[in-house]
Tab-separated table of C-alpha atoms and ligand atoms in Angstrom:
chain	number	residue	atom	x	y	z
A	1	MET	CA	24.916	-65.733	212.892
A	2	LYS	CA	25.095	-61.963	212.483
A	3	LYS	CA	27.629	-60.067	214.582
A	4	ASP	CA	26.263	-58.235	217.618
A	5	ILE	CA	26.840	-54.554	216.876
A	6	CYS	CA	26.509	-53.688	220.561
A	7	SER	CA	29.752	-55.488	221.425
A	8	PHE	CA	31.922	-53.181	219.298
A	9	ASP	CA	33.622	-50.397	221.187
A	10	TYR	CA	33.652	-46.959	219.608
A	11	LYS	CA	36.875	-47.470	217.672
A	12	GLU	CA	35.800	-50.803	216.254
A	13	LEU	CA	32.381	-49.525	215.313
A	14	THR	CA	34.005	-46.650	213.462
A	15	GLU	CA	36.129	-49.131	211.524
A	16	GLU	CA	33.137	-51.350	210.731
A	17	ILE	CA	31.001	-48.455	209.543
A	18	GLY	CA	33.927	-46.967	207.620
A	19	ALA	CA	34.410	-50.296	205.835
A	20	MET	CA	30.775	-50.041	204.699
A	21	GLY	CA	31.703	-46.817	202.938
A	22	GLU	CA	29.841	-44.605	205.405
A	23	GLN	CA	30.959	-41.255	206.821
A	24	PRO	CA	32.554	-41.201	210.318
A	25	PHE	CA	29.684	-39.132	211.774
A	26	ARG	CA	27.422	-42.113	211.078
A	27	SER	CA	29.314	-44.247	213.586
A	28	ARG	CA	28.870	-41.507	216.195
A	29	GLN	CA	25.142	-41.536	215.546
A	30	ILE	CA	24.908	-45.312	215.663
A	31	TYR	CA	27.000	-45.550	218.840
A	32	GLU	CA	24.717	-42.987	220.451
A	33	TRP	CA	21.608	-44.911	219.419
A	34	LEU	CA	23.020	-48.095	220.901
A	35	HIS	CA	24.672	-46.845	224.084
A	36	VAL	CA	22.920	-43.583	225.035
A	37	LYS	CA	19.450	-43.838	223.567
A	38	LEU	CA	19.540	-47.586	224.246
A	39	ALA	CA	17.857	-48.641	221.000
A	40	ASP	CA	16.714	-52.243	220.731
A	41	SER	CA	16.341	-52.211	216.947
A	42	PHE	CA	17.768	-50.511	213.870
A	43	ASP	CA	14.274	-49.225	213.002
A	44	GLU	CA	14.469	-46.817	215.925
A	45	MET	CA	17.506	-45.071	214.409
A	46	THR	CA	15.413	-42.480	212.639
A	47	ASN	CA	18.222	-40.090	211.739
A	48	LEU	CA	19.760	-42.797	209.529
A	49	SER	CA	18.440	-43.363	206.032
A	50	LYS	CA	16.189	-46.356	205.496
A	51	GLY	CA	18.842	-47.759	203.183
A	52	LEU	CA	21.550	-47.636	205.847
A	53	ARG	CA	19.239	-49.139	208.445
A	54	GLU	CA	18.527	-52.008	206.082
A	55	LYS	CA	22.207	-52.436	205.356
A	56	LEU	CA	22.958	-52.528	209.073
A	57	SER	CA	20.283	-55.070	209.873
A	58	GLY	CA	21.471	-57.210	206.973
A	59	THR	CA	24.947	-57.437	208.509
A	60	TYR	CA	24.507	-57.007	212.250
A	61	GLN	CA	22.088	-57.723	215.024
A	62	ILE	CA	21.339	-56.157	218.374
A	63	SER	CA	21.118	-59.348	220.394
A	64	PRO	CA	17.769	-59.440	222.152
A	65	ILE	CA	17.699	-59.737	225.896
A	66	GLU	CA	14.114	-60.424	226.696
A	67	LEU	CA	12.464	-59.827	230.067
A	68	VAL	CA	10.995	-63.055	231.430
A	69	GLU	CA	10.199	-62.045	234.994
A	70	ARG	CA	10.419	-58.947	237.139
A	71	GLN	CA	10.214	-59.343	240.904
A	72	ILE	CA	9.647	-56.284	243.035
A	73	SER	CA	10.609	-56.610	246.681
A	74	LYS	CA	8.131	-55.537	249.329
A	75	ALA	CA	10.860	-55.432	251.946
A	76	ASP	CA	13.089	-52.787	250.330
A	77	PRO	CA	13.504	-50.866	247.062
A	78	THR	CA	15.060	-53.804	245.229
A	79	GLU	CA	13.990	-55.532	242.035
A	80	LYS	CA	15.173	-58.656	240.288
A	81	PHE	CA	15.032	-59.221	236.560
A	82	LEU	CA	15.269	-62.495	234.716
A	83	PHE	CA	16.307	-62.170	231.069
A	84	ARG	CA	16.353	-64.692	228.254
A	85	LEU	CA	19.215	-64.447	225.757
A	86	TRP	CA	18.994	-65.239	222.039
A	87	ASP	CA	20.038	-68.868	222.598
A	88	GLY	CA	17.609	-69.546	225.436
A	89	ASN	CA	20.138	-69.061	228.227
A	90	MET	CA	18.733	-67.263	231.245
A	91	ILE	CA	20.517	-64.632	233.300
A	92	GLU	CA	19.491	-62.486	236.218
A	93	SER	CA	20.251	-58.930	237.253
A	94	VAL	CA	19.311	-56.957	240.346
A	95	LEU	CA	18.429	-53.278	240.736
A	96	MET	CA	19.099	-51.769	244.147
A	97	ARG	CA	18.009	-48.240	244.999
A	98	HIS	CA	20.249	-46.454	247.476
A	99	SER	CA	20.320	-42.928	248.856
A	100	TYR	CA	23.332	-42.249	246.599
A	101	GLY	CA	21.755	-43.623	243.416
A	102	ASN	CA	20.653	-46.787	241.676
A	103	SER	CA	22.985	-49.680	241.334
A	104	VAL	CA	22.660	-52.723	239.111
A	105	CYS	CA	24.220	-56.091	239.832
A	106	VAL	CA	25.095	-57.720	236.509
A	107	SER	CA	25.910	-61.301	235.553
A	108	SER	CA	29.113	-61.959	233.628
A	109	GLN	CA	28.492	-65.565	232.562
A	110	ALA	CA	25.541	-67.901	232.061
A	111	GLY	CA	26.308	-70.280	234.893
A	112	CYS	CA	29.716	-70.513	236.523
A	113	ARG	CA	32.522	-73.014	236.670
A	114	MET	CA	33.992	-71.959	240.007
A	115	GLY	CA	31.826	-74.259	242.117
A	116	CYS	CA	31.804	-72.294	245.402
A	117	ARG	CA	30.005	-74.521	247.905
A	118	PHE	CA	27.483	-71.938	249.143
A	119	CYS	CA	26.593	-70.365	245.793
A	120	ALA	CA	23.435	-71.132	243.803
A	121	SER	CA	25.116	-70.144	240.534
A	122	ALA	CA	27.497	-73.062	240.827
A	123	ILE	CA	24.774	-75.700	240.851
A	124	GLY	CA	23.809	-75.810	237.172
A	125	GLY	CA	27.452	-75.550	236.092
A	126	PHE	CA	28.908	-73.367	233.377
A	127	LEU	CA	27.083	-72.658	230.127
A	128	ARG	CA	28.904	-69.827	228.384
A	129	ASN	CA	30.538	-66.447	228.663
A	130	LEU	CA	28.429	-63.337	228.209
A	131	THR	CA	29.453	-60.877	225.528
A	132	PRO	CA	30.079	-57.182	226.309
A	133	SER	CA	26.702	-56.478	224.691
A	134	GLU	CA	24.942	-58.929	227.001
A	135	MET	CA	26.551	-57.388	230.065
A	136	LEU	CA	25.810	-53.806	228.994
A	137	ARG	CA	22.296	-54.538	227.913
A	138	GLN	CA	21.291	-55.892	231.344
A	139	ILE	CA	21.793	-52.322	232.553
A	140	TYR	CA	20.247	-50.741	229.457
A	141	ARG	CA	17.125	-52.899	229.736
A	142	ILE	CA	16.703	-52.084	233.415
A	143	GLN	CA	17.014	-48.351	232.716
A	144	LYS	CA	14.409	-48.629	229.990
A	145	ILE	CA	12.019	-50.824	231.987
A	146	THR	CA	12.111	-48.629	235.093
A	147	GLY	CA	12.739	-45.259	233.447
A	148	GLU	CA	15.352	-44.628	236.125
A	149	ARG	CA	19.016	-43.782	235.679
A	150	VAL	CA	21.626	-46.237	236.871
A	151	SER	CA	24.688	-44.617	238.447
A	152	HIS	CA	26.492	-47.594	239.985
A	153	VAL	CA	27.302	-51.071	238.727
A	154	VAL	CA	28.497	-54.139	240.590
A	155	VAL	CA	29.663	-57.200	238.701
A	156	MET	CA	28.459	-59.620	241.361
A	157	GLY	CA	25.781	-61.590	239.589
A	158	THR	CA	26.178	-65.070	238.178
A	159	GLY	CA	29.615	-65.903	236.834
A	160	GLU	CA	33.256	-65.084	237.406
A	161	PRO	CA	34.206	-61.907	235.528
A	162	LEU	CA	37.908	-62.721	235.545
A	163	ASP	CA	37.114	-66.065	233.898
A	164	ASN	CA	35.645	-64.030	231.017
A	165	TYR	CA	38.450	-61.515	231.017
A	166	GLU	CA	38.459	-59.968	227.524
A	167	ASN	CA	34.705	-59.451	227.411
A	168	PHE	CA	34.662	-58.141	230.957
A	169	VAL	CA	37.389	-55.561	230.324
A	170	ARG	CA	35.711	-54.385	227.148
A	171	PHE	CA	32.442	-54.094	229.073
A	172	ILE	CA	34.096	-51.854	231.683
A	173	ARG	CA	35.621	-49.646	228.950
A	174	MET	CA	32.322	-49.265	227.143
A	175	LEU	CA	30.286	-48.735	230.302
A	176	SER	CA	32.546	-45.896	231.410
A	177	ASP	CA	33.035	-44.392	227.920
A	178	ASP	CA	31.741	-40.814	227.793
A	179	ARG	CA	30.225	-41.593	224.386
A	180	GLY	CA	28.084	-44.238	226.088
A	181	LEU	CA	26.389	-44.509	229.472
A	182	ASN	CA	29.436	-42.799	230.972
A	183	ILE	CA	29.294	-44.459	234.379
A	184	SER	CA	32.237	-43.378	236.494
A	185	GLN	CA	34.742	-46.181	237.031
A	186	ARG	CA	34.770	-45.214	240.690
A	187	ASN	CA	31.136	-46.298	240.788
A	188	ILE	CA	31.912	-49.742	239.399
A	189	THR	CA	32.879	-52.748	241.529
A	190	ALA	CA	33.875	-56.139	240.196
A	191	SER	CA	33.978	-59.184	242.405
A	192	THR	CA	36.296	-62.138	241.879
A	193	CYS	CA	36.867	-65.453	243.601
A	194	GLY	CA	40.596	-64.896	243.096
A	195	ILE	CA	41.949	-65.718	239.636
A	196	VAL	CA	45.449	-64.491	240.425
A	197	PRO	CA	46.950	-63.852	236.945
A	198	ASN	CA	43.886	-61.883	235.894
A	199	ILE	CA	43.812	-59.797	239.069
A	200	ARG	CA	47.354	-58.789	238.137
A	201	ARG	CA	46.349	-58.058	234.558
A	202	LEU	CA	43.412	-56.003	235.750
A	203	ALA	CA	45.745	-53.994	237.967
A	204	SER	CA	47.546	-52.859	234.810
A	205	GLU	CA	44.491	-51.864	232.757
A	206	GLY	CA	44.549	-48.331	234.117
A	207	PHE	CA	41.047	-48.646	235.562
A	208	GLN	CA	39.689	-46.946	238.654
A	209	ILE	CA	37.154	-49.635	239.473
A	210	THR	CA	36.943	-51.239	242.903
A	211	LEU	CA	38.119	-54.812	243.176
A	212	ALA	CA	36.145	-57.019	245.546
A	213	LEU	CA	37.824	-60.242	246.548
A	214	SER	CA	35.719	-63.148	247.769
A	215	LEU	CA	37.637	-64.418	250.770
A	216	HIS	CA	35.137	-66.494	252.781
A	217	GLY	CA	37.821	-68.432	254.646
A	218	SER	CA	40.486	-67.090	256.987
A	219	SER	CA	43.136	-69.655	256.047
A	220	GLN	CA	44.178	-71.571	252.957
A	221	GLU	CA	42.673	-74.771	254.422
A	222	LYS	CA	39.316	-73.221	255.283
A	223	ARG	CA	39.080	-71.382	251.997
A	224	LYS	CA	39.788	-74.554	250.066
A	225	LYS	CA	36.821	-76.281	251.699
A	226	LEU	CA	34.420	-73.615	250.479
A	227	MET	CA	35.998	-72.542	247.199
A	228	PRO	CA	37.538	-75.058	244.783
A	229	VAL	CA	39.431	-72.212	243.061
A	230	ALA	CA	41.614	-71.990	246.177
A	231	LYS	CA	43.218	-75.288	245.158
A	232	LYS	CA	44.649	-73.537	242.138
A	233	TYR	CA	45.489	-70.167	243.681
A	234	GLU	CA	46.645	-70.191	247.273
A	235	LEU	CA	45.444	-67.581	249.727
A	236	GLN	CA	48.886	-65.996	250.017
A	237	GLU	CA	49.185	-65.476	246.241
A	238	VAL	CA	45.663	-64.061	246.106
A	239	LEU	CA	46.478	-61.556	248.838
A	240	GLU	CA	49.673	-60.520	247.082
A	241	ALA	CA	47.756	-59.954	243.843
A	242	CYS	CA	45.293	-57.771	245.779
A	243	ASP	CA	48.196	-55.802	247.212
A	244	GLU	CA	49.444	-55.232	243.682
A	245	TYR	CA	45.978	-54.056	242.653
A	246	PHE	CA	45.975	-51.490	245.450
A	247	LEU	CA	49.536	-50.405	244.718
A	248	LYS	CA	48.963	-49.891	241.014
A	249	THR	CA	45.473	-48.361	241.105
A	250	GLY	CA	45.382	-46.670	244.511
A	251	ARG	CA	41.952	-48.252	244.924
A	252	ARG	CA	41.300	-49.877	248.265
A	253	VAL	CA	40.294	-53.522	247.864
A	254	THR	CA	37.065	-54.772	249.402
A	255	PHE	CA	37.152	-58.254	250.895
A	256	GLU	CA	33.893	-60.162	250.952
A	257	TYR	CA	33.209	-62.761	253.572
A	258	SER	CA	29.981	-64.770	253.576
A	259	LEU	CA	29.227	-65.617	257.181
A	260	ILE	CA	28.106	-69.225	257.548
A	261	ALA	CA	26.888	-70.387	260.955
A	262	GLY	CA	29.254	-72.862	262.576
A	263	VAL	CA	31.547	-72.907	259.547
A	264	ASN	CA	33.467	-69.625	259.408
A	265	ASP	CA	31.942	-67.426	262.131
A	266	ARG	CA	33.908	-68.595	265.159
A	267	PRO	CA	36.203	-66.460	267.321
A	268	GLN	CA	39.252	-68.110	265.774
A	269	ASP	CA	38.027	-67.110	262.301
A	270	ALA	CA	37.744	-63.505	263.444
A	271	ARG	CA	41.274	-63.650	264.861
A	272	GLU	CA	42.748	-65.072	261.668
A	273	LEU	CA	40.828	-62.600	259.531
A	274	THR	CA	42.230	-59.762	261.613
A	275	GLU	CA	45.748	-61.020	261.031
A	276	ILE	CA	45.196	-61.090	257.291
A	277	LEU	CA	43.489	-57.728	256.980
A	278	LYS	CA	45.156	-55.629	259.672
A	279	PRO	CA	48.298	-54.820	257.635
A	280	ARG	CA	46.216	-53.917	254.583
A	281	ASN	CA	44.404	-50.738	253.622
A	282	CYS	CA	41.113	-52.437	252.803
A	283	HIS	CA	37.480	-52.840	253.601
A	284	LEU	CA	35.726	-55.979	254.826
A	285	ASN	CA	32.152	-56.698	253.868
A	286	LEU	CA	30.436	-59.419	255.878
A	287	ILE	CA	27.534	-61.046	254.053
A	288	PRO	CA	25.317	-63.309	256.162
A	289	VAL	CA	25.072	-66.262	253.773
A	290	ASN	CA	21.894	-66.512	251.764
A	291	PRO	CA	20.568	-70.002	252.296
A	292	VAL	CA	20.428	-71.835	248.966
A	293	ARG	CA	17.745	-74.493	248.610
A	294	GLU	CA	20.168	-77.178	247.450
A	295	ARG	CA	22.657	-76.542	250.280
A	296	ASP	CA	22.342	-76.740	254.032
A	297	TYR	CA	24.380	-73.690	255.011
A	298	ARG	CA	22.734	-71.305	257.436
A	299	LYS	CA	23.432	-67.701	258.287
A	300	PRO	CA	24.421	-66.834	261.873
A	301	ASP	CA	21.733	-65.073	263.870
A	302	ARG	CA	21.931	-61.293	264.056
A	303	LYS	CA	23.584	-61.313	267.463
A	304	ASN	CA	26.389	-63.657	266.449
A	305	ALA	CA	27.036	-61.709	263.266
A	306	ALA	CA	27.259	-58.506	265.331
A	307	VAL	CA	29.668	-60.154	267.802
A	308	PHE	CA	31.876	-61.266	264.893
A	309	LYS	CA	31.829	-57.798	263.389
A	310	ASN	CA	32.584	-56.077	266.696
A	311	LYS	CA	35.595	-58.298	267.284
A	312	LEU	CA	37.084	-57.206	263.981
A	313	GLU	CA	36.137	-53.595	264.473
A	314	LYS	CA	37.833	-53.493	267.857
A	315	SER	CA	40.993	-54.762	266.202
A	316	GLY	CA	40.902	-51.809	263.852
A	317	ILE	CA	39.430	-53.472	260.775
A	318	ASN	CA	37.226	-51.361	258.551
A	319	VAL	CA	34.166	-53.616	258.464
A	320	THR	CA	30.469	-53.526	257.587
A	321	ILE	CA	27.714	-56.118	257.516
A	322	ARG	CA	26.000	-56.004	254.162
A	323	ARG	CA	22.379	-55.063	254.589
A	324	GLU	CA	20.132	-57.776	253.308
A	325	ARG	CA	18.362	-56.856	250.106
A	326	GLY	CA	15.397	-58.436	248.400
A	327	SER	CA	15.228	-61.339	250.816
A	328	ASP	CA	11.627	-61.942	249.757
A	329	ILE	CA	12.457	-62.149	246.045
A	330	ASP	CA	14.688	-65.175	245.552
A	331	GLY	CA	17.349	-63.172	247.367
A	332	ALA	CA	20.362	-65.464	247.084
A	333	CYS	CA	22.619	-65.117	244.122
A	334	GLY	CA	21.367	-67.091	241.164
A	335	GLN	CA	18.182	-68.374	242.769
A	336	LEU	CA	15.658	-66.743	240.478
A	337	ARG	CA	17.508	-68.177	237.512
A	338	ARG	CA	17.645	-71.603	239.193
A	339	ARG	CA	13.891	-71.665	239.457
A	340	TYR	CA	13.598	-71.329	235.694
A	341	THR	CA	16.324	-73.586	234.502
A	342	ALA	CA	16.560	-77.314	234.139
A	343	ALA	CA	19.655	-79.279	235.040
A	344	ASP	CA	21.411	-78.070	231.911
A	345	GLY	CA	20.735	-74.442	232.816
A	346	ARG	CA	18.512	-73.743	229.838
A	347	THR	CA	14.879	-72.731	229.797
A	348	ARG	CA	12.642	-75.407	231.157
B	1	SAH	N1	32.451	-64.887	240.884
B	1	SAH	C1	32.538	-63.674	241.603
B	1	SAH	C2	31.274	-62.839	241.641
B	1	SAH	C3	29.984	-63.534	241.878
B	1	SAH	S1	29.185	-63.624	243.414
B	1	SAH	C4	33.036	-63.917	243.009
B	1	SAH	O1	33.202	-65.072	243.379
B	1	SAH	O2	33.343	-62.978	243.709
B	1	SAH	C5	29.314	-62.167	244.327
B	1	SAH	C6	29.535	-62.441	245.809
B	1	SAH	O3	28.436	-63.133	246.400
B	1	SAH	C7	30.754	-63.311	246.045
B	1	SAH	O4	31.467	-62.810	247.137
B	1	SAH	C8	30.139	-64.645	246.365
B	1	SAH	O5	31.028	-65.463	247.058
B	1	SAH	C9	28.927	-64.236	247.163
B	1	SAH	N2	27.892	-65.261	247.296
B	1	SAH	C10	27.574	-66.249	246.449
B	1	SAH	N3	26.585	-67.009	246.931
B	1	SAH	C11	26.261	-66.487	248.118
B	1	SAH	C12	25.315	-66.839	249.112
B	1	SAH	N4	24.506	-67.873	248.972
B	1	SAH	N5	25.260	-66.063	250.214
B	1	SAH	C13	26.088	-65.000	250.365
B	1	SAH	N6	26.984	-64.633	249.474
B	1	SAH	C14	27.090	-65.372	248.355
């Protein structure tokens, strides 16, 4: 299989193109075609000679990411995109329009091996890691399809970014590179279920991205029931790794908490959450759980969610309830993809 030219960062591309005997300015042009002009083929690179274009396409490919379905919400300015990768794997991405700009939610893996009980992405299991190209090109495709600029990125789609660490870090570098899309790292958020060693590694990358930590349970015991990863990394270690992230980057950590009726939305949960979060400079995002067809978890009604939030707020916690987006378009994480994939996660 030919190498995907879109996964090379600027330095590597320069080396590759140099090794072909080409001038350095050629790599600048090619990088710009790939990451600014968002070319999908070498033929589009009209300021390169036909000979060079042929040489490039003989050695490299720009891995296709083909639009299979686009769902436009009637409820709010949100769209979902289902893409097919070169090997038939399907991934989904979401575009959300906000007053401050457009944000895209990208997937980091095809499937996921973390197995969180309430998450649709866990159901078909893990298929493979996405390459930097496949993460970047979700955003590129959406910009091209809609003709709108994307200013914010959240890595909160299918997959666990810190379980695909090298590709994820390269993706962040390339996404925020001023020779590429140049998205400010402060406008990028990555969400993790809590892979402790890689949270610590990420803290030392010198990034300014926001770390979002999926908490979902207010004690080690409760967390373990919802998230198998908690068996490997205990709540206390996870919290300490988050503290290190804040200390090293100065970026306040966001904690995510999916509210599930009767499971983690009781007064005692709010009390325990307060104890955990009170000493920390952080933000808490409550997400009323998106019901997943294969699971029987329900979200609390609006009133109960508000009561839960108010309890925390009164205790001085910086908390918001995430506004529901695209509830009419296979809203829950990974559900659009689920509809298209058989048990093995590939195209039906
Ligand atoms: N693997 C990463 C990112 C993927 S999911 C992580 O675990 O953080 C992004 C967020 O959506 C996570 O907080 C995840 O727990 C949450 N989530 C997954 N399924 C959900 C559902 N059905 N309802 C509400 N939130 C969900």
